[in-house]
Coordinates of C-alpha atoms in Angstrom, one line a residue:
X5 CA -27.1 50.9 -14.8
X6 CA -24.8 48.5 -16.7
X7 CA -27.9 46.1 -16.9
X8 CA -30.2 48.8 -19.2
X9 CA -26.8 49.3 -21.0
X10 CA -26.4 45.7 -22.4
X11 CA -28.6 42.6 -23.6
X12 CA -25.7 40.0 -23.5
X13 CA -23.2 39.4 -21.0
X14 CA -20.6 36.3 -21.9
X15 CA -18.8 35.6 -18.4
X16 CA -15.9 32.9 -17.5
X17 CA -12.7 32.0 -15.8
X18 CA -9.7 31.8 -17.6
X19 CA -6.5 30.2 -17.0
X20 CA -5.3 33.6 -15.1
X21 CA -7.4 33.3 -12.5
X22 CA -7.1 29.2 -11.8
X23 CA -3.9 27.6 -12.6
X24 CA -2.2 30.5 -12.9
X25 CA -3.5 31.8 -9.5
X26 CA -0.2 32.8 -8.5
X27 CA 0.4 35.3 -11.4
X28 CA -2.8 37.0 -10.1
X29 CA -2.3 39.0 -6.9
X30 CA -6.2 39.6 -5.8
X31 CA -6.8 40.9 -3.1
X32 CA -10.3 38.7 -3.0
X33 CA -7.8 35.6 -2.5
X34 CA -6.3 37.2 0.7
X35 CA -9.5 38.0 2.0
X36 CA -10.8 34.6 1.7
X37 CA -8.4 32.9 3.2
X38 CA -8.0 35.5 6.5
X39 CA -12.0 35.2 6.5
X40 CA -11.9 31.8 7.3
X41 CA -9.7 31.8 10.8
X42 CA -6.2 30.8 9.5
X43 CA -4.5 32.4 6.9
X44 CA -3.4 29.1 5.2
X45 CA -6.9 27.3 5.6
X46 CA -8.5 27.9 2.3
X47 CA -5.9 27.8 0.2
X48 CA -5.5 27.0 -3.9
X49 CA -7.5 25.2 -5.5
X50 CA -10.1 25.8 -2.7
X51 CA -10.4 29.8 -3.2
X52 CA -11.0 29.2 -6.9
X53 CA -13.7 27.3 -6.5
X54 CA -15.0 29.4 -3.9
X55 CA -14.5 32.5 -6.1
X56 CA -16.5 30.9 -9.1
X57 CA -19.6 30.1 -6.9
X58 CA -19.2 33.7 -5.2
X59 CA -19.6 34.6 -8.8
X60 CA -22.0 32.0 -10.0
X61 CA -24.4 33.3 -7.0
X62 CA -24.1 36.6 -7.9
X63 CA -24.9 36.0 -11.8
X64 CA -27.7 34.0 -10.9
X65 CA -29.2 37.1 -8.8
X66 CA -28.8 39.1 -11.6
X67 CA -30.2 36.7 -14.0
X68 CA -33.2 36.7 -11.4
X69 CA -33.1 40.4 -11.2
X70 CA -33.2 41.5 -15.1
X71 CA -35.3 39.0 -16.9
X72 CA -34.6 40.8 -19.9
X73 CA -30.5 40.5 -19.7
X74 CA -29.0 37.2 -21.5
X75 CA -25.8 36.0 -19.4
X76 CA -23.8 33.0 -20.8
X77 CA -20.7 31.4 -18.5
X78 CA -18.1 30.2 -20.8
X79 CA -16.3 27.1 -19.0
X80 CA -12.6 27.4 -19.3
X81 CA -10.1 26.3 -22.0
X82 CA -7.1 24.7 -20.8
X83 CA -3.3 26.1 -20.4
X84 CA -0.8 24.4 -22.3
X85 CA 2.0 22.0 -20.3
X86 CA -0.6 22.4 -17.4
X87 CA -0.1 19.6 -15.2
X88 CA -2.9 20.8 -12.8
X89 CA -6.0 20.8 -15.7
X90 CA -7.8 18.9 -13.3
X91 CA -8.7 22.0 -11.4
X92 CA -10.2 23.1 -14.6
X93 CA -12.2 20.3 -15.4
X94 CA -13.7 20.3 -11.9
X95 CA -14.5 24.1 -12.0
X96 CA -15.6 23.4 -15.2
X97 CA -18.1 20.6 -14.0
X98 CA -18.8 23.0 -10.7
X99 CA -20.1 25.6 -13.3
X100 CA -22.1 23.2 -15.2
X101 CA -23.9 21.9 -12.2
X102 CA -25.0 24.7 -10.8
X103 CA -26.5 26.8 -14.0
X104 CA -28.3 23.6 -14.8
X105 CA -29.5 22.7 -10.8
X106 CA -30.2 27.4 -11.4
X107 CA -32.5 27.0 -14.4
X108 CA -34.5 23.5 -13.2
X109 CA -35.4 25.1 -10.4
X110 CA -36.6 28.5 -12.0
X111 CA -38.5 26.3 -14.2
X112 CA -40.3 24.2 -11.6
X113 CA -40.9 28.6 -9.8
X114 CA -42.0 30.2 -13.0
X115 CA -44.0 27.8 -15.5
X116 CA -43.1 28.7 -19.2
X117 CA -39.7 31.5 -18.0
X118 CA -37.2 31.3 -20.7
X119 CA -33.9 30.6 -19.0
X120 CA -31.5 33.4 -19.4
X121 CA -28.5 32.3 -17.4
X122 CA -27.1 29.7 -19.8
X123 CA -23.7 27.8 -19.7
X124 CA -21.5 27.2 -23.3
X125 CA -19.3 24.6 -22.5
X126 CA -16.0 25.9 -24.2
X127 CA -13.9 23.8 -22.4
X128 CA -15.3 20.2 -23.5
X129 CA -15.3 21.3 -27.4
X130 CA -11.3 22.3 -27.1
X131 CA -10.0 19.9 -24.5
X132 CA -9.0 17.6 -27.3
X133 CA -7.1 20.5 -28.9
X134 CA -5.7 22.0 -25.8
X135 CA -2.4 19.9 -24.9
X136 CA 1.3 19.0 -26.6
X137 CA 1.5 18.5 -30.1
X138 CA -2.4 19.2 -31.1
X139 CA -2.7 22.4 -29.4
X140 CA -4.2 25.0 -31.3
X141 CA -1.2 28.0 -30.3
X142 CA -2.1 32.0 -30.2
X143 CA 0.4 34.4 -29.4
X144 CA 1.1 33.2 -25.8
X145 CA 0.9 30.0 -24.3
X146 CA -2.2 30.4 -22.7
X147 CA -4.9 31.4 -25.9
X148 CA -5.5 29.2 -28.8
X149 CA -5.7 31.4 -31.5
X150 CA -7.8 32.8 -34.2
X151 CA -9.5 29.5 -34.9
X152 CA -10.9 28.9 -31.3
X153 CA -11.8 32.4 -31.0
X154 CA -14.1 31.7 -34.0
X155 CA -15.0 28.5 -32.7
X156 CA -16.4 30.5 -29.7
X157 CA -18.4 33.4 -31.3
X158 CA -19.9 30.0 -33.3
X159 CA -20.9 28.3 -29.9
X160 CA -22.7 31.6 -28.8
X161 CA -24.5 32.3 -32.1
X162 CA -25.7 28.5 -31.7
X163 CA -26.4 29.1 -28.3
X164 CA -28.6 32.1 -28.9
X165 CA -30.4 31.0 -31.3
X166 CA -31.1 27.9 -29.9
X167 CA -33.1 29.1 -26.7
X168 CA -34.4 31.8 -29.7
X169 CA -32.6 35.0 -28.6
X170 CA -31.5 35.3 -32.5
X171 CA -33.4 34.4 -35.4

């Protein structure tokens, strides 16, 4: 099982699969909006929000599950010249809520559990590097670079070894 295989899993959205919905043909989207009557009734931004707390659910079960497995949700940078970066900031805050409302309540079940569904909140330390002139460019429009990408593996080392999974 993938779960015995690894001690850390890092999991988040990207700009593919929210502003750029369009450029991502899944077949997830389809079946979310034909599950709900109409074809046209749940319809972008809806299914990505519906699609991160599909996930969000899941994760949480398997952060319930294996006790032993680590799982950090990144929030979501921000696409460049995106005039929609709303979306992200509310998926973004959607994320936030619920791994916080997840881990008070497994608190308040198990006295003393160490929390192991955890959420580094990427998105808030670049959003004032994410836009026009003070963007932070990699080599396309949608990823920073070599300096956010360091910013991030320094977010998750902090993150680790502040809830003492690293030492």
């Amino acid at each position: 099982s993938i779960t015995r295989q690894h001690s850390l899993y890092v999991v988040g959205p990207g700009v593919w699969e929210t502003v750029k919905q369009s450029a991502c043909h899944h077949p997830l989207f389809e079946t979310l909006q034909s599950s709900h009557g109409q074809t046209n009734q749940l319809v972008w931004p809806d299914t990505v929000y519906q699609l991160q707390q599909e996930t969000l659910e899941k994760l949480s079960m398997l952060a319930e599950q294996s006790p032993e497995l680590f799982i950090v949700w990144r929030t979501s940078g921000y696409y460049d010249g995106d005039v929609e970066s709303h979306v992200i900031k509310e998926m973004n805050r959607q994320a936030l809520e619920f791994i916080h409302d997840w881990n008070s309540k497994r608190r308040r079940q198990i006295k003393g559990s160490r929390s192991n569904f955890l959420c580094m909140d990427f998105g808030a330390a670049v959003e004032h590097i994410s836009h026009g002139r003070k963007r932070l460019r990699g080599d396309m429009q949608a990823h920073y670079g070599l300096e956010v990408r360091i910013l991030q593996v320094q977010m998750l080392t902090n993150l680790l070894y502040e809830h003492g999974y690293v030492s």
